Amino acid sequence: MSYYFRVYVDARTKNLLDSYTYKYNTPLKVGALVKVSFNRRTLHGIVGEEIKKPPTTTYKIATIKKVLSANPLIDRSAIEFCRWMSHHYGAPLGPTIFNILPKLTALPTNPPSISWHKQEGEKPTLYIAPLSKRLNYYSQLINNTPHGQTILLMPTYRLVDFALTYFAEVMGAENVLELSDRLGVLKTRRNLSWIKHGKIKLIIGTRKTIFAPAPLLRRVIIDSPTNFGYYNEQTPNYRADDIALALNRRFGTKLVLGDAIPNVEYYSFITSGKVLVRSGAKNEKKATLIWQQNKLAKSLSYTSKNLRAIITPYANHDSIKELLDGQETGSLSSTTNLDIPKIRPYTLLATKKILDFPDLWFDEILISDADKWLSLPSHDASYDFITLVWRLWQQAREQIVIQSERSIPLIEKLLSQRPTLTYSTFYKTRHTFKLPPVTYEIKLVGKSLEKIKQLLPAQLAVVVENNAITAYFPRTMWPPKNIEELYRQCEKIKVNPPS
């Protein structure tokens, strides 16, 4: 006797159906892992519903080659959730299911099943505070859930290691473990087994850990939910906080989000009542906001602390190193890791990449060239600058210095308010906000300077010298519409930072 089943195949092909029909000589449970033949290949599949009535087809129905795990890896509710993900993110159902499963090579003999059960629902909570206060708040929530499991997501592996160390000291190492793709086969197999038997209270990892097969799951905590590390670049292209919000809506899974300050999306969630907000970031900061209307060299007189950070809108820090006159410094760009020596005094030179290190504390932070931050060619330049200041403000022990060569009274007013009120004011005024006048110095080198000069707008200030043209573009005019023609005529175009 043959039994017929829908099977979700892990096939990365176009025009893939949700499921395919296969037969087997014994009954199988929904969620069992099998091997099937598909388009002359042998692929993995997950067994779906049994088809009670044998289908009538003109082709021969293939037989399941092998049952790899008769125990379900995923239950019906999770398969239906994957169906929602498939429709929401425009991805085939089969690959979506296999994307959320643990490593198949690391499955224990009796693997745990991914399942979500209905709970007494409550609205998600956004806790606004520095990282140290957020971790303390998370530990209180976990201790208040003695008979359940909690999943904690961190945006980077570096912060995963930081959280593992912190919670191992607070809760005991026997109650905390990591579940992520960087673990080896044996360690993943052991951790899955411990999670299944309820020996672990806290599961820490990156974005995929949101799908951890925790049978006693009571709460999901996502730290810094707006961090780009929560975006999955493979199919389906989900966002971890988006998945957590969907789990909260469909199953009532408790959700806590922690961040230094909400972004545009979460601010709209707060104002619409979709997300409750709690604030641990009261106006008790030792930091002091200072605006300098002069050169960076004079502002550096404030930075005389043991451990300080200088944040710039550009990655080239050579000019600042000269001003520091041989003091011990280090640089953090988008391609380097952070390694602060114990030598003091020490100055870290960084760009906005510093936001990936919320666990660091500095005696003093200097944000240089505030007017240039606000003149960057981005519609959200002012929003990004406010976010940068508020996040770094919480990481400064004594004071934060903002250096600007132009007076920007509106930003000064906004930064003197609480974060939530800052955003409320900002969104009311963003359409009338005018950036300070900024000019780009463009140096154009080519053989035919006359042709190049004809391509430039007539109202520009232009200087011709040393077989090159230096043009001064207002922020609103760079790049020009004929930029491609300019590049064809020029051997070299150098864009100097705005001044």
Coordinates of C-alpha atoms in Angstrom, one line a residue:
M1 CA 0.0 0.0 0.0
S2 CA 1.3 3.5 -0.9
Y3 CA 0.7 6.7 1.1
Y4 CA 0.8 10.0 -0.8
F5 CA 2.3 13.2 0.7
R6 CA 3.0 16.8 -0.1
V7 CA 6.7 17.4 0.2
Y8 CA 8.4 20.8 0.4
V9 CA 11.7 20.5 -1.5
D10 CA 14.8 22.5 -0.9
A11 CA 15.3 23.4 -4.6
R12 CA 16.8 26.7 -5.6
T13 CA 15.1 27.0 -9.0
K14 CA 12.8 29.4 -10.7
N15 CA 9.0 28.8 -11.0
L16 CA 9.1 26.5 -8.0
L17 CA 5.8 25.2 -6.7
D18 CA 5.0 25.3 -3.0
S19 CA 5.0 21.5 -2.7
Y20 CA 5.3 18.4 -4.8
T21 CA 3.6 15.0 -4.5
Y22 CA 5.6 11.9 -3.5
K23 CA 4.6 8.5 -2.2
Y24 CA 6.0 6.1 0.4
N25 CA 5.1 2.7 1.7
T26 CA 4.5 3.7 5.4
P27 CA 2.8 6.7 7.0
L28 CA 5.0 9.7 7.8
K29 CA 4.6 12.6 10.3
V30 CA 4.3 16.2 9.1
G31 CA 7.7 17.8 9.4
A32 CA 9.8 14.6 8.8
L33 CA 13.0 15.0 6.9
V34 CA 13.4 12.9 3.7
K35 CA 15.5 12.6 0.6
V36 CA 13.7 12.8 -2.8
S37 CA 14.6 12.8 -6.4
F38 CA 13.9 16.2 -8.1
N39 CA 14.8 17.1 -11.6
R40 CA 17.5 14.4 -11.8
R41 CA 19.0 15.4 -8.5
T42 CA 18.7 14.1 -5.0
L43 CA 17.5 16.8 -2.6
H44 CA 16.2 17.2 0.9
G45 CA 12.5 17.6 1.6
I46 CA 10.1 18.2 4.5
V47 CA 7.0 16.1 4.6
G48 CA 3.7 18.0 4.6
E49 CA 0.1 16.9 4.7
E50 CA -0.9 13.4 3.6
I51 CA -3.1 13.3 0.5
K52 CA -6.0 11.0 1.5
K53 CA -7.2 10.4 -2.1
P54 CA -4.6 9.2 -4.6
P55 CA -4.0 11.9 -7.2
T56 CA -4.8 11.2 -10.8
T57 CA -1.9 12.3 -13.0
T58 CA -0.5 11.6 -16.4
Y59 CA 3.0 11.2 -15.0
K60 CA 4.5 8.6 -12.6
I61 CA 4.6 9.8 -9.0
A62 CA 8.1 9.5 -7.6
T63 CA 8.8 7.5 -4.4
I64 CA 10.6 9.1 -1.4
K65 CA 14.1 7.7 -1.5
K66 CA 15.0 7.8 2.2
V67 CA 13.6 9.0 5.5
L68 CA 16.4 10.8 7.3
S69 CA 14.4 11.7 10.4
A70 CA 11.0 10.3 11.2
N71 CA 10.7 12.7 14.1
P72 CA 9.4 16.1 12.9
L73 CA 11.9 19.0 12.6
I74 CA 9.0 21.5 12.2
D75 CA 5.4 21.3 13.1
R76 CA 2.2 22.5 11.2
S77 CA 2.1 25.9 12.9
A78 CA 5.7 26.6 11.9
I79 CA 5.1 25.5 8.3
E80 CA 2.1 27.8 8.1
F81 CA 4.3 30.6 9.4
C82 CA 6.9 29.8 6.7
R83 CA 4.0 30.0 4.2
W84 CA 3.4 33.6 5.5
M85 CA 7.1 34.3 5.1
S86 CA 7.1 32.9 1.6
H87 CA 4.3 35.2 0.6
H88 CA 5.5 38.2 2.5
Y89 CA 9.1 38.1 1.2
G90 CA 8.4 36.7 -2.2
A91 CA 10.4 33.5 -1.7
P92 CA 9.7 29.8 -2.6
L93 CA 8.2 27.9 0.4
G94 CA 10.6 24.9 0.3
P95 CA 13.8 27.0 0.6
T96 CA 12.1 29.2 3.2
I97 CA 11.5 26.2 5.4
F98 CA 15.0 24.9 5.1
N99 CA 16.4 28.4 5.7
I100 CA 15.0 28.4 9.2
L101 CA 16.1 24.9 10.1
P102 CA 19.3 24.2 12.1
K103 CA 22.3 22.7 10.2
L104 CA 21.1 19.3 8.9
T105 CA 24.5 17.8 9.5
A106 CA 24.4 18.9 13.2
L107 CA 21.0 17.4 14.0
P108 CA 21.0 15.0 17.1
T109 CA 19.5 11.5 16.9
N110 CA 16.2 12.8 18.4
P111 CA 16.1 16.4 17.0
P112 CA 14.0 19.1 18.5
S113 CA 11.1 20.5 16.5
I114 CA 10.5 24.1 15.6
S115 CA 7.1 25.0 16.9
W116 CA 5.2 28.1 18.2
H117 CA 2.2 27.8 20.4
K118 CA -0.5 30.4 21.2
Q119 CA 0.3 32.4 24.3
E120 CA -1.5 35.2 26.2
G121 CA -0.5 38.1 23.9
E122 CA 0.7 41.5 24.9
K123 CA 2.1 44.4 22.9
P124 CA 5.8 44.5 22.2
T125 CA 7.9 46.8 24.4
L126 CA 10.7 49.1 23.3
Y127 CA 13.2 49.8 26.1
I128 CA 15.2 53.0 25.4
A129 CA 18.5 53.0 27.4
P130 CA 22.3 52.6 27.1
L131 CA 23.5 49.1 26.6
S132 CA 24.5 48.5 30.2
K133 CA 21.0 49.4 31.4
R134 CA 19.4 47.3 28.7
L135 CA 21.4 44.2 29.7
N136 CA 20.4 44.7 33.3
Y137 CA 16.7 45.1 32.2
Y138 CA 16.9 41.9 30.2
S139 CA 18.3 39.9 33.1
Q140 CA 15.4 41.0 35.3
L141 CA 12.9 39.9 32.7
I142 CA 14.6 36.5 32.3
N143 CA 14.7 35.9 36.1
N144 CA 11.0 36.7 36.2
T145 CA 10.4 33.8 33.8
P146 CA 11.6 30.9 35.9
H147 CA 9.9 28.0 33.9
G148 CA 10.5 29.3 30.4
Q149 CA 13.1 29.9 27.8
T150 CA 14.2 33.3 26.3
I151 CA 15.9 34.0 23.0
L152 CA 18.2 37.0 22.9
L153 CA 19.4 38.4 19.6
M154 CA 22.5 40.5 19.2
P155 CA 23.4 42.2 15.8
T156 CA 27.0 41.0 15.6
Y157 CA 29.1 38.1 16.9
R158 CA 31.2 40.5 18.9
L159 CA 28.2 41.6 20.9
V160 CA 27.1 37.9 21.1
D161 CA 30.4 37.2 22.9
F162 CA 29.9 40.2 25.1
A163 CA 26.3 39.1 26.1
L164 CA 27.5 35.5 26.7
T165 CA 30.1 36.7 29.2
Y166 CA 27.7 39.1 30.9
F167 CA 24.8 36.6 31.4
A168 CA 27.1 33.7 32.3
E169 CA 28.3 35.8 35.3
V170 CA 24.8 37.0 36.2
M171 CA 22.8 33.8 35.7
G172 CA 25.4 31.1 35.7
A173 CA 27.1 29.5 32.7
E174 CA 24.9 26.4 32.9
N175 CA 21.8 28.5 32.1
V176 CA 23.2 30.2 29.0
L177 CA 24.4 29.0 25.6
E178 CA 24.9 30.2 22.0
L179 CA 23.1 28.9 19.0
S180 CA 24.5 30.3 15.7
D181 CA 25.9 29.3 12.4
R182 CA 29.5 29.8 13.5
L183 CA 29.4 26.9 15.9
G184 CA 30.8 23.5 14.8
V185 CA 28.7 20.4 14.2
L186 CA 29.4 18.7 17.6
K187 CA 28.7 21.9 19.6
T188 CA 25.5 22.6 17.7
R189 CA 24.3 19.1 18.2
R190 CA 25.0 19.2 21.9
N191 CA 23.3 22.7 22.3
L192 CA 20.2 21.5 20.4
S193 CA 19.9 18.6 22.7
W194 CA 20.2 20.7 25.8
I195 CA 17.6 23.2 24.4
K196 CA 15.1 20.4 23.7
H197 CA 15.3 19.0 27.2
G198 CA 14.7 22.5 28.7
K199 CA 18.1 22.7 30.5
I200 CA 18.8 26.2 29.1
K201 CA 17.0 29.4 30.2
L202 CA 18.7 31.8 27.7
I203 CA 19.6 31.2 24.1
I204 CA 21.9 33.9 22.6
G205 CA 22.7 34.3 18.9
T206 CA 22.4 36.5 15.8
R207 CA 19.4 36.8 13.4
K208 CA 18.8 33.1 12.6
T209 CA 18.5 32.3 16.3
I210 CA 15.0 33.7 16.2
F211 CA 14.0 30.3 14.8
A212 CA 15.7 28.3 17.6
P213 CA 13.6 25.1 18.4
A214 CA 12.9 26.1 22.0
P215 CA 10.0 24.1 23.3
L216 CA 9.5 26.4 26.4
L217 CA 9.9 29.7 24.6
R218 CA 8.2 32.5 26.5
R219 CA 10.0 35.7 25.3
V220 CA 12.1 37.0 22.5
I221 CA 14.5 40.0 23.1
I222 CA 16.1 41.8 20.2
D223 CA 18.9 44.3 21.0
S224 CA 19.4 47.2 18.6
P225 CA 16.6 46.0 16.2
T226 CA 17.4 48.6 13.6
N227 CA 21.0 47.3 13.1
F228 CA 21.7 46.1 9.5
G229 CA 23.1 42.8 11.0
Y230 CA 19.5 41.6 11.3
Y231 CA 18.9 41.7 7.6
N232 CA 19.2 38.2 5.9
E233 CA 20.8 38.5 2.5
Q234 CA 19.8 35.0 1.4
T235 CA 16.3 33.8 0.3
P236 CA 14.1 34.8 2.0
N237 CA 15.3 38.3 2.6
Y238 CA 13.8 38.6 6.1
R239 CA 14.5 41.0 8.9
A240 CA 14.8 39.5 12.4
D241 CA 12.7 42.1 14.1
D242 CA 10.1 41.8 11.4
I243 CA 9.9 38.1 12.1
A244 CA 9.6 38.7 15.9
L245 CA 6.8 41.2 15.4
A246 CA 4.9 38.7 13.2
L247 CA 5.4 36.0 15.9
N248 CA 4.0 38.4 18.5
R249 CA 0.9 39.1 16.3
R250 CA 0.2 35.4 15.3
F251 CA 1.2 33.5 18.4
G252 CA 1.4 36.1 21.2
T253 CA 5.1 35.5 21.8
K254 CA 6.3 38.2 24.2
L255 CA 8.7 40.6 22.5
V256 CA 11.1 43.1 24.0
L257 CA 13.2 45.5 21.8
G258 CA 16.1 47.4 23.2
D259 CA 17.8 50.4 21.6
A260 CA 19.5 53.6 22.5
I261 CA 17.0 55.6 20.4
P262 CA 14.2 54.6 18.0
N263 CA 14.5 55.1 14.3
V264 CA 11.8 56.4 11.9
E265 CA 9.9 53.1 11.7
Y266 CA 9.8 52.5 15.5
Y267 CA 9.0 56.1 16.2
S268 CA 5.8 55.5 14.0
F269 CA 5.1 52.3 15.9
I270 CA 5.3 54.2 19.2
T271 CA 3.0 57.1 18.1
S272 CA 0.5 54.6 16.6
G273 CA 0.4 52.5 19.8
K274 CA 1.7 49.3 18.1
V275 CA 4.7 49.3 20.4
L276 CA 4.8 50.3 24.1
V277 CA 7.8 52.4 25.1
R278 CA 9.8 52.4 28.3
S279 CA 12.8 54.7 28.9
G280 CA 15.8 54.0 31.1
A281 CA 17.7 56.9 29.5
K282 CA 16.8 59.7 31.9
N283 CA 18.5 63.1 31.9
E284 CA 21.1 62.1 34.4
K285 CA 24.1 62.1 32.0
K286 CA 27.4 63.6 33.0
A287 CA 27.9 64.5 29.4
T288 CA 27.9 68.2 28.4
L289 CA 27.0 69.4 24.9
I290 CA 29.4 72.1 23.6
W291 CA 29.2 73.8 20.3
Q292 CA 32.5 75.2 18.9
Q293 CA 32.3 77.9 16.3
N294 CA 36.0 77.6 15.4
K295 CA 38.6 75.2 14.0
L296 CA 39.0 71.6 15.0
A297 CA 42.5 72.4 16.4
K298 CA 41.0 74.6 19.1
S299 CA 38.3 72.0 19.9
L300 CA 41.0 69.4 20.6
S301 CA 42.0 71.4 23.6
Y302 CA 38.9 69.9 25.3
T303 CA 40.0 66.3 24.6
S304 CA 42.6 65.8 27.3
K305 CA 41.1 62.7 29.0
N306 CA 42.6 59.2 29.4
L307 CA 40.4 57.5 26.8
R308 CA 38.7 59.6 24.2
A309 CA 37.1 59.2 20.8
I310 CA 37.1 61.6 17.8
I311 CA 34.3 60.8 15.3
T312 CA 34.5 62.3 11.8
P313 CA 32.3 62.1 8.7
Y314 CA 35.3 60.9 6.6
A315 CA 37.6 57.9 6.9
N316 CA 40.9 59.8 6.3
H317 CA 42.3 60.8 9.8
D318 CA 45.8 61.9 8.8
S319 CA 45.1 65.6 9.4
I320 CA 43.8 64.9 12.9
K321 CA 46.8 62.7 13.7
E322 CA 49.0 65.7 12.9
L323 CA 47.0 67.9 15.3
L324 CA 47.4 65.3 18.0
D325 CA 51.1 65.7 17.8
G326 CA 52.3 62.1 18.2
Q327 CA 49.9 61.0 20.9
E328 CA 48.9 57.3 21.0
T329 CA 46.0 56.9 18.5
G330 CA 44.1 54.2 16.7
S331 CA 41.7 54.2 13.8
L332 CA 38.4 52.4 13.2
S333 CA 37.1 52.3 9.6
S334 CA 34.5 50.1 7.9
T335 CA 37.1 47.4 7.3
T336 CA 39.0 47.1 10.5
N337 CA 38.3 45.5 13.9
L338 CA 38.6 47.4 17.2
D339 CA 41.5 46.7 19.4
I340 CA 42.0 49.4 22.1
P341 CA 45.4 48.9 24.0
K342 CA 45.7 49.5 27.7
I343 CA 48.1 52.4 27.1
R344 CA 46.7 55.8 28.4
P345 CA 46.1 58.4 27.3
Y346 CA 44.7 57.0 24.1
T347 CA 42.5 58.5 21.3
L348 CA 40.3 56.4 19.0
L349 CA 39.7 58.0 15.5
A350 CA 36.5 56.6 14.0
T351 CA 33.6 57.2 11.6
K352 CA 30.0 56.2 12.3
K353 CA 31.2 52.6 12.4
I354 CA 31.6 53.3 16.1
L355 CA 27.9 52.7 16.4
D356 CA 28.6 48.9 16.1
F357 CA 30.4 49.1 19.4
P358 CA 27.8 50.2 22.0
D359 CA 29.6 48.4 24.8
L360 CA 32.5 50.8 24.8
W361 CA 32.8 53.8 27.2
F362 CA 34.9 56.8 26.7
D363 CA 35.9 59.6 29.1
E364 CA 35.2 62.1 26.4
I365 CA 33.8 62.0 22.8
L366 CA 34.4 64.7 20.2
I367 CA 32.2 64.8 17.1
S368 CA 33.9 66.9 14.5
D369 CA 32.6 68.9 11.5
A370 CA 28.9 68.8 12.5
D371 CA 28.0 71.0 9.6
K372 CA 29.6 68.6 7.2
W373 CA 27.8 65.7 8.7
L374 CA 24.5 67.6 8.0
S375 CA 25.5 68.4 4.4
L376 CA 26.2 64.8 3.3
P377 CA 24.3 63.9 0.1
S378 CA 21.5 62.1 1.9
H379 CA 17.8 62.9 2.5
D380 CA 18.2 61.7 6.1
A381 CA 21.5 63.4 6.9
S382 CA 20.1 65.4 9.8
Y383 CA 18.2 62.4 11.2
D384 CA 21.4 60.3 11.1
F385 CA 23.3 63.0 12.8
I386 CA 20.8 63.3 15.7
T387 CA 20.9 59.5 16.1
L388 CA 24.7 59.5 16.1
V389 CA 24.8 62.1 18.8
W390 CA 22.2 60.5 21.1
R391 CA 23.8 57.1 20.9
L392 CA 27.3 58.4 21.6
W393 CA 26.1 60.7 24.3
Q394 CA 25.2 57.6 26.3
Q395 CA 28.8 56.2 25.9
A396 CA 30.5 59.3 27.2
R397 CA 31.4 59.3 30.9
E398 CA 32.0 63.0 31.3
Q399 CA 31.2 65.1 28.3
I400 CA 30.5 65.1 24.6
V401 CA 31.9 67.9 22.4
I402 CA 30.4 68.8 19.1
Q403 CA 32.6 70.9 16.8
S404 CA 31.0 72.9 14.0
E405 CA 32.3 75.8 11.9
R406 CA 28.8 77.1 11.4
S407 CA 26.0 77.8 13.9
I408 CA 23.1 75.4 13.6
P409 CA 20.6 76.6 16.2
L410 CA 17.8 74.2 15.3
I411 CA 19.9 71.1 15.9
E412 CA 21.2 72.6 19.1
K413 CA 17.6 73.0 20.3
L414 CA 16.6 69.5 19.3
L415 CA 19.6 67.9 21.1
S416 CA 18.7 69.6 24.3
Q417 CA 15.5 67.6 24.6
R418 CA 14.7 64.0 25.5
P419 CA 15.2 61.5 22.6
T420 CA 11.5 60.9 22.0
L421 CA 10.6 64.6 22.1
T422 CA 13.6 65.2 19.8
Y423 CA 12.1 63.0 17.1
S424 CA 8.7 64.4 17.6
T425 CA 10.0 67.9 17.1
F426 CA 12.3 66.8 14.2
Y427 CA 9.5 65.2 12.2
K428 CA 7.3 68.3 12.6
T429 CA 10.1 70.5 11.2
R430 CA 12.0 68.2 8.8
H431 CA 10.2 69.6 5.7
T432 CA 11.3 73.1 6.5
F433 CA 14.8 72.3 7.7
K434 CA 17.5 74.0 5.7
L435 CA 21.0 72.7 5.6
P436 CA 23.9 75.2 6.1
P437 CA 25.5 76.5 2.9
V438 CA 28.2 74.0 1.9
T439 CA 30.5 74.0 -1.2
Y440 CA 32.3 71.1 -2.8
E441 CA 35.7 71.7 -4.2
I442 CA 36.0 69.7 -7.5
K443 CA 39.3 69.4 -9.3
L444 CA 39.0 68.4 -12.9
V445 CA 42.1 67.3 -14.9
G446 CA 42.1 66.8 -18.7
K447 CA 43.7 67.6 -22.0
S448 CA 41.0 69.9 -23.3
L449 CA 40.2 72.4 -20.4
E450 CA 38.1 74.6 -22.7
K451 CA 35.7 71.7 -23.4
I452 CA 35.6 70.8 -19.7
K453 CA 34.9 74.4 -18.8
Q454 CA 31.9 74.6 -21.3
L455 CA 30.3 71.6 -19.5
L456 CA 30.3 73.4 -16.2
P457 CA 27.4 75.6 -15.1
A458 CA 28.1 79.2 -16.0
Q459 CA 27.4 80.6 -12.5
L460 CA 30.1 78.5 -10.8
A461 CA 33.3 80.0 -9.4
V462 CA 36.1 78.4 -11.5
V463 CA 39.9 78.6 -11.2
V464 CA 42.2 77.4 -14.0
E465 CA 45.8 76.6 -13.1
N466 CA 48.4 73.8 -13.6
N467 CA 46.5 72.1 -16.4
A468 CA 43.5 71.6 -14.1
I469 CA 40.2 73.3 -13.4
T470 CA 39.0 73.8 -9.8
A471 CA 35.3 74.4 -9.6
Y472 CA 33.3 75.2 -6.5
F473 CA 29.8 73.5 -6.5
P474 CA 27.1 74.3 -4.1
R475 CA 25.7 71.3 -2.3
T476 CA 22.5 71.3 -4.3
M477 CA 24.3 71.3 -7.7
W478 CA 26.7 68.4 -7.1
P479 CA 26.7 66.0 -8.9
P480 CA 25.5 67.8 -12.1
K481 CA 23.2 66.2 -14.6
N482 CA 26.0 65.9 -17.2
I483 CA 28.3 64.1 -14.8
E484 CA 28.9 61.2 -17.2
E485 CA 30.0 63.5 -20.0
L486 CA 32.4 65.2 -17.5
Y487 CA 34.0 61.9 -16.6
R488 CA 34.5 61.1 -20.4
Q489 CA 36.2 64.4 -21.0
C490 CA 38.4 64.3 -17.8
E491 CA 41.3 62.2 -17.0
K492 CA 40.7 62.6 -13.3
I493 CA 38.0 64.1 -11.1
K494 CA 38.9 64.7 -7.4
V495 CA 36.1 65.6 -5.0
N496 CA 37.4 67.3 -1.9
P497 CA 35.4 67.1 1.4
P498 CA 32.8 69.9 1.7
S499 CA 34.0 73.1 3.3

